[in-house]
Amino acid sequence: MTATLPPRGLSAETSAPSLGSFLSPLRVAIVGAGKMAFNHASAIARCPSLARVVAVADPSEPARGALGATAGAETFESLSALLSRASVDVVHIVTPPSTHARLATEALNAGCHVYVEKPFAESLAEADALLDIAAARGLKVCAGHQLLFEPPTRIAARLQPALGRLTHVESYFAFRPVRRMPGGGAPLRADLQLLDILPHPVYLLLHFLGLATGAEAEIVALQLSEGGTVHGLVRAGPATGTLVVTLEGRPVESYVRLVGTNGSVFADYVRGTVQRQIGPGTSGIDKVLAPYRLSRQLAVDTTSALARRLLQRRRSYPGLVELFESFYNSVRSNDAGPVSPDSIRQTTRIWQDVAAQLERTRRVVAGQSESLRGRGILVTGGTGFLGTAVTKRLLAEGFAVRAVARREPAPWSRVPGVEYMVADLGAPLPAALFAGVEAVIHTAAETAGGWEDHQRNSLDATEHLLRAAAQAGVKRVTHVSSVAVLAKGRSGLAIADDGPLEPAARGSGPYVWGKLESEKLAVRLGGELGLQVKVVRPGPLVDYANFDPPGRLGRRIGNMFVAVGSPSDRLAVTEIEFAARVLTWMQAHFDEAPAVLNLLNPDPPTKREAIEVLRRSNPELSVVWLPMPVLVPLSWMAIGLQKVLRPGRPAMNLAKVFAGQRYDTARAGAIWAAARGESTAASGG
């Protein structure tokens, strides 16, 4: 909610700088040197007459050095060091939420105005304490509520009086959690990412309810689904509001819908547009014409918004520059800030309630975990696509399971009965990781990034794991590789499990190189350390119940899918449940399991069948077939273009990537039959 309180005057005891000192740009310090801090530096650089970055603080020397060089600022290892050795007017807190209250308090006590990224604080008590200190010292505090300054918010607020009496506000935010950080680092847990984004839809909801009613919002109901969706019902005077924040809902969207007695407004923050229907819309002609008016608005406004973004070439988030300008002007003039204390308090209160409910859910689910007993299997990458399926199947077959990942899973991602441990395989591993373990299934590996990422998270991870396992006395290791490491077979001949591997050169890219070298490393270390190492090579993993087409089928472009090859071509894939069952069977029959296994479905689908599966969940998808005779000359042209644009770097051969390969699946078929037979016998079928 924008500021509604009267301006606060400077008290005689305040330590705030005098107005005379603001004739020159405000001196700004940024605490924290992550990605968002660079957005702050970029936004501040766009208002040079108001402020300039003079100092940066972060415990990481490379991080603060990079930000300091970008901003042209002095660097410090901590806020305390910065405040003791540099003169600043405003401090931006761009650090993890758990540090916000402490750092903001330190900056306020030093006489600095403070901008705190969202979430402002982790509790209402912390928010109250910060706001009280600021009020007592005559200092300004601003929260990172930049969507209030984006065009959709401003346009919707301008249109709101035309809607008559506001009856309802809907604030909706659907997003996809970040699964990989630059440099291969582990991102926040999905539930923590939800909490990180939550303030945006909350303060937008409060803003529009407050504009219409002037009343304080009251939470009527709050519900959290098992899959990571927050549902909230809020009331402010006669108006109601609904809050929905979801990790599950698709497509990715962010919008606010205002409904009044004389029309509605739809503010879209993804496209940067606002659609409006002003008037009661009760007549027949209104009902007929309304869709055409909305279509025109959507087409024109979307085109205009896209053009503005391209022409302005913004490097910071929309609304951030405008929020900073408003905040800095309020510091200079001692007027009310752009975000009121009431808005900060109410947003923090709702955030605190959702965080508490998430924590209760996490504790309940974590309490369902069990320590390893008996036949303990350690699964690396245990929260990934394959790792999760394997842990579920191992549990079903009576194994005790410990899942290892670089971050703790969200409550709704945990498998009851599995013990979860956090470890970075790219670094030496603790002995406790292998307590009670008799075998390891190594599914963890890098799937994206460059050579350094694959070196660390595939090769180094494999070496650390095998050496630690050998030291702990664990002898059985199943190393999950990929059929991508196999040399391409001659036309018409099936590639055998024991077929030759790709050449060691890096011509096939980081992923194939990482898989190839880590497989060779696992086999070599197994022999040196006295381990029994089995190598399993899945093809592209698919789940027909939630089908994501593999790359070798083609590429999706908007609402069109370009399928490469012939509809009758067979698509070598590995269905996820099939893979989990085979890997589980191998643990129970380790000695008789083959040393090397190409793990592909014995009866692969045709590309036509795969497209039919895709269309079941995408009925409006258009499919265009690109035959290989057409792709081959296009691939030659692409190779030539790559050599011109990227000299010295290997060129990708698209025809080679999409070329169909036949694999000998006799071993996989035999194990699959045995695994299914045992499951049927165990169930009494």
XYZ file of C-alpha atoms in Angstrom, residues 18-556:
539
model
C 20.725 17.625 7.299
C 18.879 18.652 4.143
C 21.839 20.751 3.109
C 23.924 17.665 2.665
C 21.501 16.425 -0.011
C 22.377 19.051 -2.581
C 24.715 16.433 -4.011
C 23.645 12.847 -4.833
C 22.916 10.589 -1.866
C 25.751 8.242 -0.989
C 24.433 4.693 -1.202
C 25.887 1.467 0.166
C 24.764 -1.964 -1.058
C 25.047 -4.831 1.420
C 25.074 -8.173 -0.361
C 26.612 -8.902 -3.760
C 24.278 -11.466 -5.296
C 22.294 -11.215 -8.520
C 19.704 -8.817 -7.088
C 22.449 -6.489 -5.857
C 23.612 -6.026 -9.450
C 20.042 -5.059 -10.377
C 20.167 -2.461 -7.600
C 23.449 -1.067 -8.858
C 22.087 -0.850 -12.403
C 18.898 0.888 -11.261
C 20.780 3.388 -9.061
C 23.033 4.228 -12.003
C 19.933 5.347 -13.901
C 19.174 8.132 -11.393
C 22.634 9.752 -11.067
C 21.325 13.146 -9.945
C 19.709 11.551 -6.892
C 22.161 8.903 -5.740
C 25.360 7.008 -6.454
C 26.814 3.786 -5.078
C 29.918 4.524 -3.022
C 30.356 1.293 -1.039
C 29.641 -2.432 -1.232
C 29.781 -5.013 1.566
C 29.790 -8.795 1.273
C 31.773 -11.547 3.062
C 32.755 -13.075 -0.301
C 35.770 -11.276 -1.726
C 35.127 -12.297 -5.382
C 31.446 -11.316 -5.122
C 32.017 -7.903 -3.563
C 34.923 -7.275 -5.920
C 32.747 -7.919 -8.974
C 29.936 -5.681 -7.714
C 32.380 -3.005 -6.598
C 33.988 -2.948 -10.031
C 30.580 -2.724 -11.715
C 29.384 0.115 -9.491
C 32.738 1.884 -9.158
C 32.512 1.605 -5.385
C 34.768 0.828 -2.441
C 34.367 -2.686 -1.017
C 34.179 -4.003 2.544
C 33.897 -7.448 4.127
C 30.953 -6.484 6.364
C 28.414 -3.762 7.048
C 30.165 -2.971 10.321
C 33.445 -2.334 8.519
C 31.658 -0.263 5.896
C 29.896 1.967 8.436
C 33.084 2.523 10.403
C 35.202 3.516 7.396
C 32.832 5.022 4.815
C 30.357 7.900 4.862
C 26.933 6.881 3.499
C 23.381 8.251 3.604
C 21.366 5.223 2.474
C 21.983 1.493 2.921
C 20.374 -1.110 0.625
C 20.010 -4.506 2.322
C 20.143 -7.173 -0.408
C 21.009 -10.265 1.645
C 19.201 -13.462 2.750
C 15.941 -12.727 4.664
C 17.299 -14.116 7.932
C 19.832 -11.241 8.043
C 17.491 -8.378 7.111
C 16.436 -7.322 10.609
C 19.940 -7.415 12.081
C 21.589 -5.504 9.234
C 18.789 -2.951 8.915
C 18.943 -2.298 12.663
C 22.689 -1.741 12.454
C 22.292 0.707 9.556
C 19.473 2.640 11.272
C 21.445 2.912 14.485
C 24.299 4.368 12.443
C 21.951 7.109 11.198
C 21.360 5.752 7.694
C 18.106 5.540 5.789
C 17.409 1.932 4.813
C 16.003 0.098 1.806
C 15.296 -3.589 2.551
C 14.665 -6.136 -0.194
C 11.612 -8.358 0.152
C 10.709 -10.096 2.327
C 11.197 -7.062 4.588
C 11.464 -9.149 7.789
C 10.798 -12.704 8.926
C 8.306 -11.693 11.625
C 5.916 -8.904 12.452
C 7.894 -8.267 15.648
C 11.064 -7.633 13.604
C 9.203 -5.317 11.225
C 7.674 -3.359 14.115
C 11.071 -2.970 15.774
C 12.686 -1.621 12.586
C 9.856 0.811 11.896
C 9.917 2.037 15.504
C 13.673 2.718 15.344
C 13.255 4.600 12.063
C 10.399 6.699 13.456
C 12.310 7.528 16.620
C 15.375 8.642 14.674
C 13.507 10.435 11.890
C 14.857 8.057 9.250
C 13.203 6.612 6.171
C 12.634 2.903 5.603
C 11.528 1.389 2.299
C 10.637 -2.185 1.373
C 11.386 -3.780 -2.013
C 7.855 -3.462 -3.372
C 8.779 -2.390 -6.896
C 5.659 -3.784 -8.597
C 3.802 -0.812 -7.104
C 5.736 1.347 -9.581
C 5.288 -0.803 -12.676
C 2.959 0.580 -15.386
C 0.188 -2.018 -14.814
C -0.190 -0.925 -11.174
C -0.257 2.761 -12.007
C -2.722 2.338 -14.881
C -5.017 0.081 -12.826
C -4.953 2.534 -9.909
C -5.879 5.377 -12.280
C -8.806 3.349 -13.663
C -10.039 2.099 -10.298
C -12.407 5.042 -9.540
C -14.281 4.308 -12.789
C -15.116 0.820 -11.510
C -17.550 2.166 -8.931
C -17.444 0.544 -5.516
C -14.708 -2.087 -5.442
C -16.113 -5.474 -4.434
C -13.239 -7.880 -5.062
C -9.505 -8.047 -5.801
C -7.743 -11.170 -7.049
C -3.938 -11.338 -6.826
C -2.412 -14.318 -8.625
C 1.211 -15.394 -9.081
C 2.290 -18.655 -10.775
C 5.982 -19.319 -11.268
C 8.425 -22.115 -11.957
C 11.031 -22.648 -9.232
C 14.660 -22.140 -10.172
C 16.311 -25.561 -10.419
C 19.858 -24.523 -11.211
C 22.006 -21.575 -10.257
C 24.850 -20.125 -12.362
C 28.058 -21.970 -11.578
C 26.184 -25.118 -10.593
C 25.230 -23.902 -7.127
C 22.173 -25.262 -5.355
C 19.185 -22.889 -5.473
C 16.817 -22.317 -2.565
C 14.350 -25.051 -1.692
C 11.118 -24.680 -3.635
C 9.167 -23.676 -0.512
C 11.743 -20.996 0.303
C 11.503 -19.701 -3.263
C 7.751 -19.455 -2.733
C 8.332 -17.380 0.401
C 10.828 -15.213 -1.459
C 8.287 -14.307 -4.148
C 5.247 -14.139 -1.830
C 5.483 -10.425 -0.845
C 4.832 -9.278 -4.437
C 1.261 -10.616 -4.807
C 0.545 -9.812 -1.141
C 1.435 -6.120 -1.245
C -0.359 -5.691 -4.589
C -3.516 -7.138 -3.046
C -3.200 -4.876 -0.008
C -2.452 -1.860 -2.188
C -5.652 -2.059 -4.230
C -7.844 -3.013 -1.256
C -6.398 -0.076 0.689
C -6.914 2.394 -2.165
C -10.594 1.470 -2.328
C -11.529 1.085 1.326
C -8.851 2.693 3.473
C -9.453 -0.193 5.883
C -6.850 -2.564 7.291
C -6.877 -5.958 5.646
C -7.875 -8.981 7.719
C -6.906 -12.553 6.860
C -10.084 -14.628 6.906
C -8.600 -17.943 5.764
C -5.240 -19.300 4.663
C -4.612 -22.706 3.111
C -1.475 -24.412 1.776
C -1.838 -27.310 -0.672
C 0.396 -30.388 -0.715
C 2.034 -29.279 -3.946
C 3.013 -25.736 -3.039
C 0.005 -23.501 -3.650
C -1.027 -20.782 -1.191
C -4.724 -19.844 -1.069
C -5.691 -16.825 1.006
C -8.972 -15.005 1.627
C -8.640 -11.410 2.796
C -11.255 -8.830 3.774
C -10.852 -5.042 3.949
C -14.062 -3.268 4.909
C -16.801 -4.250 2.413
C -14.317 -5.621 -0.162
C -12.811 -9.095 -0.342
C -9.544 -10.261 -1.821
C -8.160 -13.618 -2.852
C -4.491 -14.486 -2.919
C -3.134 -17.405 -4.951
C 0.588 -18.113 -5.214
C 1.465 -21.383 -6.892
C 4.456 -23.403 -8.016
C 2.151 -25.896 -9.737
C -0.164 -23.752 -11.862
C 0.693 -23.124 -15.491
C 1.265 -21.055 -17.484
C 3.584 -18.735 -15.581
C 1.466 -15.675 -14.771
C 1.309 -12.663 -12.501
C -1.805 -10.522 -12.465
C -4.235 -8.511 -10.363
C -7.942 -8.393 -11.228
C -10.132 -5.635 -9.817
C -13.913 -6.073 -9.847
C -16.267 -3.202 -9.068
C -19.929 -2.356 -9.394
C -19.237 -0.691 -12.764
C -16.667 -2.891 -14.452
C -13.367 -4.700 -14.047
C -9.651 -4.231 -14.708
C -7.044 -6.923 -15.395
C -3.420 -5.875 -14.763
C -0.945 -8.334 -16.310
C 2.614 -8.085 -14.918
C 4.128 -10.639 -17.307
C 3.090 -8.778 -20.459
C 3.007 -5.339 -18.834
C -0.557 -4.662 -20.027
C -3.929 -3.645 -18.584
C -7.274 -4.761 -20.022
C -10.402 -2.965 -18.855
C -14.148 -3.387 -19.182
C -15.703 -0.185 -17.899
C -19.472 -0.175 -17.565
C -22.019 -2.699 -16.309
C -21.823 -4.833 -19.468
C -25.352 -6.108 -19.033
C -26.790 -5.386 -22.476
C -26.654 -7.838 -25.344
C -24.476 -5.573 -27.499
C -21.997 -5.175 -24.613
C -21.689 -8.941 -24.263
C -21.057 -9.334 -27.997
C -18.528 -6.518 -28.348
C -16.614 -7.057 -25.086
C -14.353 -9.885 -26.393
C -13.375 -7.792 -29.427
C -12.529 -4.768 -27.283
C -10.427 -6.938 -24.967
C -8.663 -8.591 -27.916
C -7.761 -5.211 -29.392
C -6.486 -3.961 -26.033
C -4.398 -7.093 -25.513
C -2.848 -6.993 -29.000
C -2.065 -3.273 -28.990
C -0.860 -3.078 -25.379
C 1.291 -6.215 -25.624
C 2.998 -4.891 -28.754
C 3.582 -1.504 -27.122
C 4.943 -3.024 -23.905
C 7.319 -5.310 -25.816
C 8.557 -2.411 -27.926
C 9.221 -0.301 -24.819
C 11.253 -3.081 -23.215
C 13.323 -3.593 -26.348
C 13.940 0.110 -26.901
C 14.730 0.915 -23.271
C 17.038 -2.121 -22.915
C 16.528 -2.208 -19.196
C 19.046 -4.185 -17.192
C 17.153 -3.931 -13.886
C 13.671 -5.024 -12.894
C 10.765 -2.855 -14.134
C 9.609 -0.458 -11.431
C 12.895 -0.584 -9.525
C 14.247 2.725 -10.838
C 10.946 4.489 -10.137
C 10.786 3.076 -6.607
C 14.358 4.182 -5.879
C 13.656 7.662 -7.225
C 10.572 8.002 -5.037
C 12.457 6.755 -1.983
C 15.436 9.061 -2.529
C 13.148 12.051 -3.065
C 11.333 11.268 0.179
C 14.699 11.236 1.963
C 15.625 14.604 0.475
C 12.284 16.310 1.171
C 11.354 14.456 4.370
C 7.999 13.539 2.832
C 6.253 10.225 3.375
C 8.061 7.297 1.753
C 6.771 5.340 -1.236
C 5.794 2.316 0.912
C 3.852 3.039 4.086
C 4.620 1.423 7.455
C 1.086 -0.039 7.459
C 1.710 -1.767 4.130
C 5.018 -3.175 5.381
C 3.389 -4.459 8.573
C 0.413 -6.082 6.844
C 2.579 -7.682 4.161
C 4.960 -9.046 6.809
C 2.041 -10.396 8.859
C 0.678 -12.432 5.945
C 4.187 -13.571 4.984
C 4.795 -14.675 8.579
C 1.552 -16.702 8.645
C 2.403 -18.534 5.412
C 5.975 -19.176 6.577
C 4.708 -20.620 9.860
C 2.322 -22.957 8.045
C 5.090 -24.108 5.709
C 7.357 -24.792 8.672
C 4.660 -26.837 10.428
C 4.176 -28.880 7.269
C 7.933 -29.373 6.903
C 8.249 -30.643 10.477
C 5.371 -33.085 10.068
C 6.808 -34.531 6.841
C 10.366 -34.582 8.203
C 9.077 -36.549 11.181
C 8.013 -39.285 8.778
C 11.622 -39.915 7.740
C 13.387 -42.959 9.101
C 17.028 -43.662 9.806
C 18.574 -46.478 7.815
C 17.988 -49.946 9.144
C 19.120 -53.166 7.499
C 19.441 -53.045 3.712
C 20.367 -49.384 3.393
C 20.708 -47.885 -0.086
C 22.182 -44.429 -0.596
C 20.768 -42.633 -3.655
C 22.645 -39.551 -4.841
C 20.539 -36.985 -6.667
C 17.715 -38.428 -4.593
C 15.415 -35.445 -5.148
C 15.810 -35.397 -8.936
C 13.529 -36.895 -11.579
C 15.176 -40.326 -11.666
C 16.332 -40.256 -8.036
C 12.812 -39.674 -6.694
C 11.380 -42.536 -8.759
C 14.173 -44.856 -7.598
C 13.681 -44.001 -3.898
C 9.945 -44.729 -4.172
C 10.531 -48.097 -5.845
C 13.260 -49.078 -3.373
C 10.892 -48.361 -0.475
C 8.149 -50.392 -2.129
C 10.559 -53.329 -2.402
C 11.497 -53.172 1.284
C 14.820 -51.320 1.176
C 15.785 -48.582 3.610
C 16.700 -45.466 1.638
C 18.873 -42.425 2.249
C 18.504 -39.720 -0.406
C 21.366 -37.265 -0.839
C 20.985 -33.898 -2.552
C 22.594 -30.464 -2.557
C 19.564 -28.985 -0.808
C 16.784 -30.220 1.441
C 13.586 -30.884 -0.539
C 10.415 -28.871 -0.044
C 7.839 -30.531 2.240
C 5.670 -31.621 -0.683
C 8.669 -33.128 -2.518
C 9.703 -35.497 0.269
C 8.897 -39.208 0.056
C 7.607 -40.437 3.435
C 9.972 -43.030 4.891
C 13.083 -41.752 3.083
C 15.930 -40.279 5.107
C 17.224 -37.088 3.497
C 20.724 -35.717 3.895
C 22.253 -32.594 2.366
C 25.732 -32.893 0.876
C 27.730 -31.314 -1.926
C 29.305 -34.136 -3.917
C 31.627 -31.620 -5.522
C 33.487 -31.436 -2.201
C 34.914 -34.163 0.079
C 32.115 -36.122 1.793
C 31.582 -36.841 5.509
C 31.756 -40.431 6.742
C 28.281 -40.065 8.335
C 26.800 -40.090 4.865
C 27.516 -43.821 4.578
C 26.476 -44.988 8.055
C 24.220 -48.029 7.636
C 24.694 -48.072 3.854
C 25.406 -51.294 1.985
C 25.122 -49.999 -1.587
C 25.067 -46.753 -3.586
C 23.028 -45.725 -6.630
C 24.767 -42.704 -8.126
C 22.200 -40.767 -10.191
C 23.578 -37.267 -9.458
C 25.320 -35.449 -12.319
C 25.430 -32.081 -13.982
C 22.814 -31.656 -16.709
C 23.582 -28.132 -17.936
C 26.292 -25.492 -17.834
C 29.799 -25.505 -19.201
C 32.956 -27.562 -18.830
C 33.721 -26.388 -15.278
C 30.211 -27.264 -14.092
C 30.492 -30.797 -15.481
C 34.009 -31.201 -14.121
C 32.848 -30.333 -10.616
C 29.376 -31.876 -10.483
C 29.972 -34.986 -12.605
C 33.665 -35.951 -12.538
C 34.712 -34.549 -9.157
C 31.417 -35.693 -7.625
C 31.979 -39.250 -8.851
C 35.524 -39.353 -7.489
C 34.529 -37.969 -4.074
C 31.648 -40.422 -3.823
C 33.631 -43.542 -4.734
C 36.593 -42.694 -2.517
C 34.329 -41.960 0.461
C 32.313 -45.135 -0.150
C 35.475 -47.259 -0.274
C 36.759 -45.678 2.920
C 33.415 -46.430 4.632
C 33.545 -50.066 3.508
C 30.692 -49.822 0.997
C 31.525 -52.123 -1.910
C 28.529 -51.953 -4.270
C 28.073 -48.938 -6.528
C 25.658 -48.506 -9.419
C 26.837 -45.629 -11.599
C 24.123 -44.065 -13.765
C 25.605 -42.832 -17.032
C 23.878 -42.202 -20.393
C 23.592 -43.852 -23.801
C 24.989 -40.567 -25.121
C 28.489 -41.872 -24.258
C 28.232 -44.659 -26.858
C 29.839 -44.246 -30.246
C 27.277 -43.965 -33.027
C 26.619 -47.300 -34.711
C 26.668 -48.029 -38.376
C 23.375 -47.646 -40.234
C 21.007 -50.525 -39.484
C 23.144 -52.073 -36.740
C 22.008 -52.048 -33.123
C 24.447 -50.653 -30.558
C 25.345 -53.298 -27.976
C 25.763 -52.765 -24.232
C 29.487 -53.456 -24.632
C 29.812 -51.265 -27.731
C 32.630 -48.734 -28.116
C 32.442 -45.356 -26.396
C 32.588 -41.921 -27.976
C 36.107 -40.549 -28.527
C 37.427 -38.670 -25.519
C 37.593 -35.358 -27.431
C 35.221 -32.587 -26.355
C 33.555 -32.350 -29.747
C 30.198 -33.593 -28.452
C 29.801 -30.827 -25.879
C 30.083 -30.565 -22.067
C 27.204 -32.921 -21.224
C 28.430 -35.915 -23.235
C 32.014 -35.241 -22.146
C 30.975 -35.103 -18.477
C 28.983 -38.333 -18.710
C 31.701 -40.116 -20.684
C 34.602 -39.134 -18.453
C 32.722 -39.749 -15.194
C 31.741 -43.255 -16.383
C 35.338 -44.067 -17.299
C 36.474 -42.630 -13.962
C 33.952 -44.742 -12.023
C 35.123 -47.947 -13.711
C 38.804 -47.110 -13.191
C 38.401 -46.090 -9.537
C 36.244 -49.131 -8.883
C 39.127 -51.359 -9.902
C 41.683 -49.370 -7.906
C 39.584 -49.183 -4.732
C 38.199 -52.713 -4.786
C 34.603 -51.675 -5.503
C 32.006 -53.540 -7.531
C 30.837 -50.918 -10.014
C 27.877 -51.506 -12.319
C 27.277 -49.005 -15.132
C 23.708 -48.289 -16.214
C 23.066 -46.071 -19.242
C 19.518 -44.750 -19.569
C 18.254 -43.037 -22.664
C 16.137 -39.866 -22.499
C 13.904 -40.252 -19.438
C 10.158 -39.832 -19.970
C 7.038 -40.059 -17.857
C 4.016 -40.835 -20.002
C 1.673 -39.633 -17.245
C 3.311 -36.194 -17.377
C 4.946 -36.243 -20.779
C 7.800 -33.878 -21.528
C 9.007 -34.667 -25.067
C 12.682 -35.655 -25.300
C 14.971 -33.505 -27.397
C 15.390 -36.153 -30.087
C 11.678 -35.977 -30.876
C 11.898 -32.323 -31.882
C 11.420 -28.821 -30.508
C 8.419 -26.873 -29.306
